[in-house]
């Protein structure tokens, strides 16, 4: 049965705070594990390809669970899907912790399992939270604001998780880092009781027999998904290439974590500003500008001579990519039928995570052959050239 309508919109401070905290707990655990597991793998003598495989697994489970998770959120709202999400995330962190007591292939297998479960659980939680915020917003301007505030959770998580994990690894080792990460998803359970019971924006139709792929026929959906995929690839390259590039140059785990944290701190900063400018922003213009800027930064990134310059470029990239999610989510909500928002979010998630599953494998193979720097140039050229797609996007009415 669908949940009853809430008395407050998603734009109210208590609801937003609870939703942000819910995602913060799960995403911080995943972000920390996404730094620690590759570094542990490299420290055991594995190749860049193995790191690519490990990072790919964070997204692999999300590809196969996204559609079910979106429909689950459409039918049951927030609380039941979040409980499943937290359980999967905890299991993933536990497997990573267990890996510190073994060695060899079994250790790598446990880290792979941890990546699968943590990535899948975090994605279920993200879809549920995004759906909850989107259907409860009153109009498009509030939706942009809500999605921008919600976007702070993963960006801040990508500061908290890697930075804290990097320092704990340097001070006490991987076992202590995984133990800390295991505690983070408990925040999501604690905050769930503060989220009101929200219903879909429309009739909760049964999904049995409905063709999921029909949603791709919505006007502009395919073009929006391609643009979103190109921009998401920038995140994947940055997540993969910075640890590899840093390891090649002899940076410590805490230094690499600070570079990644600086990037996501910039993402958080721009998302803090967007709610105050939402009524003046055009989704189409913001997306085009972000694609051009990201391409320019990626061309320069491999030439950075030290961590300070890499951090400065990470700030510029974070500002560019940080503005994207609220605009994409607003456009996605606008072109999607009211009772299928969860499914639409699932398709976006599937497209991004399918890419995130395959691309790190390609990144790892390319990195082993030509180095991490060349990856920045290839992806930067692709995302810059793809900015022409935004010219054909229809504007979203206020």
mmCIF file of N, CA and C in Angstrom, residues 83 135 147 209 298 314 328 342:
data_model
loop_
_atom_site.group_PDB
_atom_site.id
_atom_site.type_symbol
_atom_site.label_atom_id
_atom_site.label_comp_id
_atom_site.label_asym_id
_atom_site.label_seq_id
_atom_site.Cartn_x
_atom_site.Cartn_y
_atom_site.Cartn_z
ATOM 1 N N UNK A 83 15.652 0.802 4.773
ATOM 2 C CA UNK A 83 16.087 -0.283 5.660
ATOM 3 C C UNK A 83 16.891 -1.329 4.884
ATOM 4 N N UNK A 135 8.960 14.062 -5.468
ATOM 5 C CA UNK A 135 7.499 14.009 -5.530
ATOM 6 C C UNK A 135 6.841 14.938 -4.513
ATOM 7 N N UNK A 147 16.662 19.343 -4.908
ATOM 8 C CA UNK A 147 17.696 18.464 -5.457
ATOM 9 C C UNK A 147 19.095 19.022 -5.212
ATOM 10 N N UNK A 209 3.350 -5.883 -15.633
ATOM 11 C CA UNK A 209 2.919 -5.845 -17.015
ATOM 12 C C UNK A 209 3.261 -4.570 -17.751
ATOM 13 N N UNK A 298 39.976 18.989 -17.648
ATOM 14 C CA UNK A 298 40.581 17.678 -17.871
ATOM 15 C C UNK A 298 41.806 17.754 -18.772
ATOM 16 N N UNK A 314 41.021 20.474 -8.985
ATOM 17 C CA UNK A 314 39.900 19.729 -8.422
ATOM 18 C C UNK A 314 38.778 20.667 -8.001
ATOM 19 N N UNK A 328 19.802 18.246 -13.917
ATOM 20 C CA UNK A 328 19.379 16.996 -14.544
ATOM 21 C C UNK A 328 18.143 16.435 -13.853
ATOM 22 N N UNK A 342 10.091 7.134 -9.679
ATOM 23 C CA UNK A 342 11.078 6.171 -9.187
ATOM 24 C C UNK A 342 11.714 5.391 -10.321
#
